[in-house]
Amino acid sequence: MTNEMLRAPAEVKYAEELDWLESVDDGPKPFSWRLSPKMVRLFILGSERSDGLDREVSQKWFGDRSFVERSIVTLASDRGLLLIGDPGTGKSWLAELLAAAISRNSTLVVQGTAGTTEDHIKYSWNVSMVIAKGQSRESMIPSPIMTAMERGVIGRFEELTRSTSDVQDALISILSEKYVSIPELDDDNIVFAKPGFSIIATANSRDRGVNDLSSALKRRFNFVRIPVVSNKRSEAEIVRFRTVELLRRHQIELEVPPTLLDILLQSFADLRAAAASATSDDEKLESALSTAEQIGVLEDAILHSNFFGDRTLRAGTLASSLVGSLARRSPEDLAILNKYLHGVVEPRSKADGGDWPEFLDGGRQAIATLS
């Protein structure tokens, strides 16, 4: 079934593993949860030898255990969960894994944008049915959030701070009262949330000031702040995990040399350090330099090597992908990358050798092409 989907949701992708965990789970389950809190944590963070399971459960999200545990505890209460952090820190992926493990459905999602309206989180109407038969529950189109309420499962709201204050205010009554009124109907005009319903929202910390959350809405959420991964070992694990998935999804047989992965990690660490010491925005790359962007650079290099190269990942291709992915402003970003190549990569290539000289040449050629 996953071969028929461009991107299978977590509950489909890990269906066999979730079925097995459910079959061996004898822990207490809150409300309508499919797995106990301990099994939800184990599904997300992976199994350890001390768990005493008959099979290994892979780790799917890389981060501090306490963030996952606090998220699970919040969802076991009657409060909403707000995952907040910089772009690329894995907020949406964690939200999807939580919904998949708890409800076996992570697709009840509202995407917050400037165009999101109250209808998107409550309900709308099938116009043709309304004209033919009038307004009724049959002609009503429930939102993903209302569907989650009716089923007693997890609903998700992506990029909450991207939506307007009217939409955010509509969430307050849902989170506090746990029902939605339908004033257009005379009968059966209230949808009550079933036990197990909750909302996982995500917010980008860089969007602060776009549509700030009201104090009333903040009180309805427990905040879990997801920091940027700064540990090189943890970041390497994330990149390797995503790379294996990428190769499997594209059915590509291509080896990623550990030395090139080290170069990618070191380059992002260098650029982050330069951004931290910059005195103005003009001296910083527009990119957030997140782990997700690292994965994007590596994915671009792998696909280029597979389709237009000799199916061998090389340092020059990696450098070209890095410049092409991170140079979003011209000439500002190109100048920053050029300074990095001359000031950091060139001395390192002379001192350390290895793949660094080819990485330097590939970066220079990419900058020259874009300039």
CSV table of N, CA and C in Angstrom, one decimal, residues 101-225:
chain,number,residue,atom,x,y,z
A,101,ALA,N,0.5,6.9,16.8
A,101,ALA,CA,0.6,5.9,17.9
A,101,ALA,C,-0.7,5.9,18.8
A,102,ILE,N,-1.2,7.1,19.0
A,102,ILE,CA,-2.4,7.2,19.9
A,102,ILE,C,-3.7,6.9,19.3
A,103,SER,N,-3.9,7.4,18.0
A,103,SER,CA,-5.2,7.3,17.4
A,103,SER,C,-5.2,6.4,16.1
A,104,ARG,N,-4.0,6.1,15.6
A,104,ARG,CA,-3.8,5.4,14.3
A,104,ARG,C,-4.4,6.2,13.2
A,105,ASN,N,-4.3,7.5,13.4
A,105,ASN,CA,-4.8,8.4,12.3
A,105,ASN,C,-4.1,9.8,12.5
A,106,SER,N,-3.1,10.1,11.7
A,106,SER,CA,-2.4,11.4,11.8
A,106,SER,C,-2.8,12.4,10.7
A,107,THR,N,-3.9,12.0,9.9
A,107,THR,CA,-4.2,12.8,8.8
A,107,THR,C,-5.3,13.9,9.0
A,108,LEU,N,-5.8,14.0,10.2
A,108,LEU,CA,-6.8,15.0,10.6
A,108,LEU,C,-6.1,16.3,10.9
A,109,VAL,N,-5.7,17.0,9.8
A,109,VAL,CA,-4.8,18.1,9.9
A,109,VAL,C,-5.4,19.4,9.3
A,110,VAL,N,-5.3,20.5,10.0
A,110,VAL,CA,-5.6,21.8,9.5
A,110,VAL,C,-4.3,22.6,9.3
A,111,GLN,N,-4.0,23.1,8.1
A,111,GLN,CA,-2.8,23.9,7.9
A,111,GLN,C,-3.1,25.3,8.1
A,112,GLY,N,-2.4,25.9,9.0
A,112,GLY,CA,-2.6,27.3,9.3
A,112,GLY,C,-1.9,28.2,8.3
A,113,THR,N,-2.7,29.1,7.7
A,113,THR,CA,-2.2,30.1,6.8
A,113,THR,C,-3.0,31.4,6.9
A,114,ALA,N,-2.6,32.4,6.2
A,114,ALA,CA,-3.3,33.7,6.3
A,114,ALA,C,-4.7,33.5,5.7
A,115,GLY,N,-4.9,32.4,4.9
A,115,GLY,CA,-6.2,32.2,4.3
A,115,GLY,C,-7.1,31.2,5.1
A,116,THR,N,-6.6,30.7,6.2
A,116,THR,CA,-7.4,29.7,7.0
A,116,THR,C,-8.5,30.5,7.6
A,117,THR,N,-9.7,29.9,7.6
A,117,THR,CA,-10.9,30.5,8.1
A,117,THR,C,-11.5,29.7,9.3
A,118,GLU,N,-12.5,30.2,10.0
A,118,GLU,CA,-13.1,29.5,11.0
A,118,GLU,C,-13.8,28.2,10.5
A,119,ASP,N,-14.2,28.2,9.2
A,119,ASP,CA,-14.9,27.0,8.6
A,119,ASP,C,-13.9,25.9,8.6
A,120,HIS,N,-12.6,26.2,8.5
A,120,HIS,CA,-11.6,25.1,8.4
A,120,HIS,C,-11.4,24.4,9.7
A,121,ILE,N,-11.8,25.0,10.8
A,121,ILE,CA,-11.7,24.2,12.0
A,121,ILE,C,-13.0,23.8,12.6
A,122,LYS,N,-14.1,24.3,12.0
A,122,LYS,CA,-15.4,23.9,12.5
A,122,LYS,C,-16.2,23.1,11.4
A,123,TYR,N,-16.8,23.7,10.5
A,123,TYR,CA,-17.6,23.0,9.5
A,123,TYR,C,-17.9,24.0,8.4
A,124,SER,N,-18.3,23.4,7.2
A,124,SER,CA,-18.8,24.1,6.1
A,124,SER,C,-20.0,23.3,5.5
A,125,TRP,N,-20.5,23.8,4.4
A,125,TRP,CA,-21.7,23.2,3.8
A,125,TRP,C,-21.5,22.7,2.4
A,126,ASN,N,-22.1,21.6,2.1
A,126,ASN,CA,-22.2,21.1,0.7
A,126,ASN,C,-23.3,21.9,0.0
A,127,VAL,N,-23.0,22.9,-0.8
A,127,VAL,CA,-23.9,23.8,-1.3
A,127,VAL,C,-25.0,23.2,-2.1
A,128,SER,N,-24.6,22.2,-3.0
A,128,SER,CA,-25.6,21.5,-3.8
A,128,SER,C,-26.6,20.8,-3.0
A,129,MET,N,-26.2,20.1,-1.9
A,129,MET,CA,-27.1,19.4,-1.0
A,129,MET,C,-28.0,20.3,-0.3
A,130,VAL,N,-27.5,21.5,0.1
A,130,VAL,CA,-28.3,22.5,0.9
A,130,VAL,C,-29.4,23.0,0.0
A,131,ILE,N,-29.0,23.3,-1.3
A,131,ILE,CA,-30.0,23.8,-2.3
A,131,ILE,C,-31.1,22.7,-2.5
A,132,ALA,N,-30.7,21.4,-2.6
A,132,ALA,CA,-31.7,20.4,-2.9
A,132,ALA,C,-32.5,20.0,-1.7
A,133,LYS,N,-31.9,19.9,-0.5
A,133,LYS,CA,-32.6,19.3,0.7
A,133,LYS,C,-32.6,20.2,1.9
A,134,GLY,N,-31.9,21.3,1.8
A,134,GLY,CA,-31.8,22.2,3.0
A,134,GLY,C,-30.6,21.8,3.9
A,135,GLN,N,-30.4,22.7,4.9
A,135,GLN,CA,-29.3,22.4,5.8
A,135,GLN,C,-29.6,21.3,6.8
A,136,SER,N,-28.7,20.3,6.9
A,136,SER,CA,-28.9,19.2,7.8
A,136,SER,C,-27.5,18.7,8.1
A,137,ARG,N,-27.5,17.7,9.0
A,137,ARG,CA,-26.2,17.1,9.3
A,137,ARG,C,-25.6,16.4,8.1
A,138,GLU,N,-26.5,15.9,7.3
A,138,GLU,CA,-26.0,15.2,6.1
A,138,GLU,C,-25.3,16.2,5.1
A,139,SER,N,-25.8,17.4,5.0
A,139,SER,CA,-25.2,18.4,4.1
A,139,SER,C,-24.1,19.1,4.7
A,140,MET,N,-23.7,18.9,5.9
A,140,MET,CA,-22.6,19.6,6.6
A,140,MET,C,-21.3,18.9,6.3
A,141,ILE,N,-20.3,19.6,6.1
A,141,ILE,CA,-18.9,19.1,5.9
A,141,ILE,C,-18.1,19.4,7.1
A,142,PRO,N,-17.8,18.4,8.0
A,142,PRO,CA,-17.1,18.6,9.2
A,142,PRO,C,-15.6,18.9,8.9
A,143,SER,N,-15.0,19.7,9.6
A,143,SER,CA,-13.6,20.0,9.5
A,143,SER,C,-12.8,18.8,10.1
A,144,PRO,N,-11.5,18.7,9.8
A,144,PRO,CA,-10.7,17.7,10.4
A,144,PRO,C,-10.7,17.7,11.9
A,145,ILE,N,-10.8,18.9,12.5
A,145,ILE,CA,-10.9,19.1,14.0
A,145,ILE,C,-12.2,18.5,14.5
A,146,MET,N,-13.3,18.9,13.8
A,146,MET,CA,-14.6,18.4,14.2
A,146,MET,C,-14.7,16.8,14.1
A,147,THR,N,-14.1,16.3,13.0
A,147,THR,CA,-14.0,14.9,12.8
A,147,THR,C,-13.3,14.2,14.0
A,148,ALA,N,-12.2,14.8,14.4
A,148,ALA,CA,-11.4,14.3,15.5
A,148,ALA,C,-12.3,14.3,16.8
A,149,MET,N,-13.1,15.4,17.0
A,149,MET,CA,-14.0,15.5,18.2
A,149,MET,C,-15.0,14.3,18.2
A,150,GLU,N,-15.6,14.1,17.0
A,150,GLU,CA,-16.6,13.1,16.9
A,150,GLU,C,-16.1,11.7,17.1
A,151,ARG,N,-14.8,11.5,16.7
A,151,ARG,CA,-14.2,10.1,16.9
A,151,ARG,C,-13.5,9.9,18.2
A,152,GLY,N,-13.2,11.0,18.9
A,152,GLY,CA,-12.4,10.9,20.1
A,152,GLY,C,-11.0,10.6,19.8
A,153,VAL,N,-10.4,11.3,18.8
A,153,VAL,CA,-9.0,11.0,18.4
A,153,VAL,C,-8.2,12.4,18.4
A,154,ILE,N,-7.0,12.3,17.9
A,154,ILE,CA,-6.1,13.5,17.9
A,154,ILE,C,-6.3,14.3,16.6
A,155,GLY,N,-6.6,15.6,16.7
A,155,GLY,CA,-6.6,16.5,15.6
A,155,GLY,C,-5.3,17.3,15.6
A,156,ARG,N,-4.8,17.7,14.5
A,156,ARG,CA,-3.6,18.5,14.4
A,156,ARG,C,-3.8,19.8,13.7
A,157,PHE,N,-3.1,20.8,14.2
A,157,PHE,CA,-3.1,22.2,13.6
A,157,PHE,C,-1.7,22.6,13.4
A,158,GLU,N,-1.3,22.7,12.1
A,158,GLU,CA,0.0,23.1,11.8
A,158,GLU,C,0.2,24.6,11.6
A,159,GLU,N,1.3,25.1,12.1
A,159,GLU,CA,1.6,26.6,12.0
A,159,GLU,C,0.5,27.4,12.5
A,160,LEU,N,0.2,27.3,13.8
A,160,LEU,CA,-0.9,28.0,14.4
A,160,LEU,C,-0.8,29.5,14.4
A,161,THR,N,0.5,30.0,14.5
A,161,THR,CA,0.7,31.4,14.5
A,161,THR,C,0.6,32.0,13.1
A,162,ARG,N,0.4,31.2,12.1
A,162,ARG,CA,0.2,31.7,10.7
A,162,ARG,C,-1.2,32.1,10.5
A,163,SER,N,-2.1,31.6,11.3
A,163,SER,CA,-3.6,31.8,11.1
A,163,SER,C,-4.0,33.1,11.9
A,164,THR,N,-5.1,33.7,11.5
A,164,THR,CA,-5.5,35.0,12.0
A,164,THR,C,-6.1,34.8,13.4
A,165,SER,N,-6.3,35.9,14.1
A,165,SER,CA,-6.8,35.9,15.4
A,165,SER,C,-8.2,35.3,15.5
A,166,ASP,N,-9.1,35.5,14.5
A,166,ASP,CA,-10.4,35.0,14.5
A,166,ASP,C,-10.4,33.4,14.5
A,167,VAL,N,-9.5,32.8,13.8
A,167,VAL,CA,-9.3,31.4,13.8
A,167,VAL,C,-8.8,30.9,15.1
A,168,GLN,N,-7.8,31.6,15.7
A,168,GLN,CA,-7.3,31.2,17.0
A,168,GLN,C,-8.4,31.3,18.0
A,169,ASP,N,-9.2,32.4,18.0
A,169,ASP,CA,-10.3,32.5,19.0
A,169,ASP,C,-11.3,31.4,18.9
A,170,ALA,N,-11.5,30.9,17.7
A,170,ALA,CA,-12.5,29.8,17.5
A,170,ALA,C,-12.0,28.5,18.2
A,171,LEU,N,-10.6,28.4,18.3
A,171,LEU,CA,-10.0,27.2,19.0
A,171,LEU,C,-10.3,27.3,20.5
A,172,ILE,N,-10.4,28.5,21.0
A,172,ILE,CA,-10.5,28.6,22.5
A,172,ILE,C,-11.7,27.8,23.0
A,173,SER,N,-12.9,28.0,22.3
A,173,SER,CA,-14.1,27.4,22.8
A,173,SER,C,-14.0,25.9,22.6
A,174,ILE,N,-13.3,25.4,21.5
A,174,ILE,CA,-13.2,24.0,21.3
A,174,ILE,C,-12.3,23.4,22.4
A,175,LEU,N,-11.2,24.0,22.7
A,175,LEU,CA,-10.3,23.5,23.7
A,175,LEU,C,-10.9,23.6,25.2
A,176,SER,N,-11.7,24.6,25.4
A,176,SER,CA,-12.3,24.8,26.8
A,176,SER,C,-13.6,24.1,27.0
A,177,GLU,N,-14.5,24.3,26.0
A,177,GLU,CA,-15.9,23.7,26.2
A,177,GLU,C,-16.0,22.3,25.6
A,178,LYS,N,-15.1,21.9,24.7
A,178,LYS,CA,-15.1,20.6,24.1
A,178,LYS,C,-16.4,20.3,23.3
A,179,TYR,N,-17.0,21.3,22.7
A,179,TYR,CA,-18.1,21.1,21.8
A,179,TYR,C,-18.1,22.2,20.8
A,180,VAL,N,-18.9,21.9,19.7
A,180,VAL,CA,-19.1,23.0,18.6
A,180,VAL,C,-20.6,23.1,18.4
A,181,SER,N,-21.1,24.3,18.5
A,181,SER,CA,-22.5,24.5,18.2
A,181,SER,C,-22.7,24.8,16.7
A,182,ILE,N,-23.9,24.3,16.2
A,182,ILE,CA,-24.2,24.5,14.8
A,182,ILE,C,-25.5,25.3,14.8
A,183,PRO,N,-25.5,26.6,14.9
A,183,PRO,CA,-26.7,27.4,15.0
A,183,PRO,C,-27.7,27.3,13.8
A,184,GLU,N,-27.2,26.9,12.7
A,184,GLU,CA,-28.0,26.8,11.5
A,184,GLU,C,-29.1,25.6,11.6
A,185,LEU,N,-28.8,24.7,12.5
A,185,LEU,CA,-29.7,23.6,12.7
A,185,LEU,C,-30.6,23.7,13.9
A,186,ASP,N,-31.8,23.2,13.8
A,186,ASP,CA,-32.7,23.3,15.0
A,186,ASP,C,-32.5,22.1,15.9
A,187,ASP,N,-32.3,20.9,15.3
A,187,ASP,CA,-32.1,19.7,16.0
A,187,ASP,C,-30.7,19.1,15.8
A,188,ASP,N,-30.2,18.3,16.7
A,188,ASP,CA,-28.9,17.7,16.6
A,188,ASP,C,-27.8,18.8,16.2
A,189,ASN,N,-27.9,19.9,17.0
A,189,ASN,CA,-27.1,21.1,16.6
A,189,ASN,C,-25.9,21.3,17.5
A,190,ILE,N,-25.4,20.3,18.2
A,190,ILE,CA,-24.2,20.4,19.0
A,190,ILE,C,-23.4,19.1,18.7
A,191,VAL,N,-22.1,19.3,18.4
A,191,VAL,CA,-21.2,18.2,18.3
A,191,VAL,C,-20.3,18.2,19.5
A,192,PHE,N,-20.4,17.1,20.4
A,192,PHE,CA,-19.6,17.0,21.6
A,192,PHE,C,-18.3,16.2,21.3
A,193,ALA,N,-17.3,16.6,21.9
A,193,ALA,CA,-16.0,15.8,21.8
A,193,ALA,C,-16.1,14.5,22.6
A,194,LYS,N,-15.7,13.4,22.0
A,194,LYS,CA,-15.6,12.2,22.8
A,194,LYS,C,-14.3,12.1,23.5
A,195,PRO,N,-14.3,11.3,24.6
A,195,PRO,CA,-13.1,11.1,25.4
A,195,PRO,C,-11.9,10.6,24.4
A,196,GLY,N,-10.8,11.2,24.6
A,196,GLY,CA,-9.6,10.9,23.8
A,196,GLY,C,-9.3,12.0,22.8
A,197,PHE,N,-10.3,12.9,22.6
A,197,PHE,CA,-10.0,14.0,21.7
A,197,PHE,C,-9.0,15.0,22.3
A,198,SER,N,-8.1,15.4,21.5
A,198,SER,CA,-7.2,16.5,21.8
A,198,SER,C,-6.6,17.1,20.6
A,199,ILE,N,-5.9,18.2,20.7
A,199,ILE,CA,-5.3,18.9,19.6
A,199,ILE,C,-3.8,19.0,19.8
A,200,ILE,N,-3.0,18.7,18.8
A,200,ILE,CA,-1.6,18.9,18.7
A,200,ILE,C,-1.4,20.1,17.7
A,201,ALA,N,-0.9,21.2,18.2
A,201,ALA,CA,-0.6,22.3,17.3
A,201,ALA,C,0.9,22.5,17.3
A,202,THR,N,1.4,23.1,16.2
A,202,THR,CA,2.8,23.4,16.0
A,202,THR,C,2.9,24.9,15.7
A,203,ALA,N,4.0,25.5,16.2
A,203,ALA,CA,4.2,26.9,15.9
A,203,ALA,C,5.7,27.2,15.7
A,204,ASN,N,6.0,28.0,14.7
A,204,ASN,CA,7.4,28.3,14.4
A,204,ASN,C,7.8,29.5,15.2
A,205,SER,N,8.9,29.3,16.0
A,205,SER,CA,9.3,30.4,16.9
A,205,SER,C,9.8,31.6,16.1
A,206,ARG,N,10.1,31.4,14.8
A,206,ARG,CA,10.6,32.6,14.0
A,206,ARG,C,9.4,33.4,13.5
A,207,ASP,N,8.2,32.9,13.7
A,207,ASP,CA,6.9,33.6,13.3
A,207,ASP,C,6.4,34.5,14.4
A,208,ARG,N,7.2,34.6,15.5
A,208,ARG,CA,6.7,35.5,16.6
A,208,ARG,C,6.4,36.9,16.0
A,209,GLY,N,5.3,37.4,16.3
A,209,GLY,CA,4.9,38.7,15.9
A,209,GLY,C,4.0,38.7,14.6
A,210,VAL,N,3.9,37.5,14.0
A,210,VAL,CA,3.0,37.4,12.8
A,210,VAL,C,1.6,37.5,13.3
A,211,ASN,N,1.2,36.5,14.1
A,211,ASN,CA,-0.2,36.5,14.7
A,211,ASN,C,0.0,35.9,16.1
A,212,ASP,N,0.5,36.7,17.0
A,212,ASP,CA,0.8,36.2,18.4
A,212,ASP,C,-0.5,35.6,19.0
A,213,LEU,N,-0.2,34.5,19.8
A,213,LEU,CA,-1.3,33.8,20.5
A,213,LEU,C,-1.8,34.7,21.6
A,214,SER,N,-3.1,34.7,21.8
A,214,SER,CA,-3.7,35.4,22.9
A,214,SER,C,-3.4,34.7,24.2
A,215,SER,N,-3.5,35.4,25.3
A,215,SER,CA,-3.3,34.8,26.7
A,215,SER,C,-4.3,33.7,26.9
A,216,ALA,N,-5.6,33.9,26.4
A,216,ALA,CA,-6.6,32.9,26.7
A,216,ALA,C,-6.3,31.6,25.9
A,217,LEU,N,-5.8,31.7,24.7
A,217,LEU,CA,-5.4,30.5,24.0
A,217,LEU,C,-4.2,29.8,24.5
A,218,LYS,N,-3.2,30.6,25.0
A,218,LYS,CA,-2.0,30.0,25.6
A,218,LYS,C,-2.4,29.2,26.8
A,219,ARG,N,-3.4,29.6,27.6
A,219,ARG,CA,-3.7,28.9,28.8
A,219,ARG,C,-4.3,27.5,28.5
A,220,ARG,N,-4.8,27.4,27.3
A,220,ARG,CA,-5.4,26.1,26.9
A,220,ARG,C,-4.4,25.1,26.4
A,221,PHE,N,-3.2,25.5,26.2
A,221,PHE,CA,-2.1,24.6,25.7
A,221,PHE,C,-1.0,24.4,26.7
A,222,ASN,N,-0.5,23.2,26.7
A,222,ASN,CA,0.8,23.0,27.4
A,222,ASN,C,1.9,23.2,26.3
A,223,PHE,N,2.9,24.0,26.6
A,223,PHE,CA,4.0,24.3,25.6
A,223,PHE,C,5.1,23.3,25.8
A,224,VAL,N,5.6,22.7,24.7
A,224,VAL,CA,6.8,21.9,24.7
A,224,VAL,C,7.7,22.6,23.6
A,225,ARG,N,8.8,23.1,24.1
A,225,ARG,CA,9.7,23.8,23.2
A,225,ARG,C,10.8,22.8,22.7
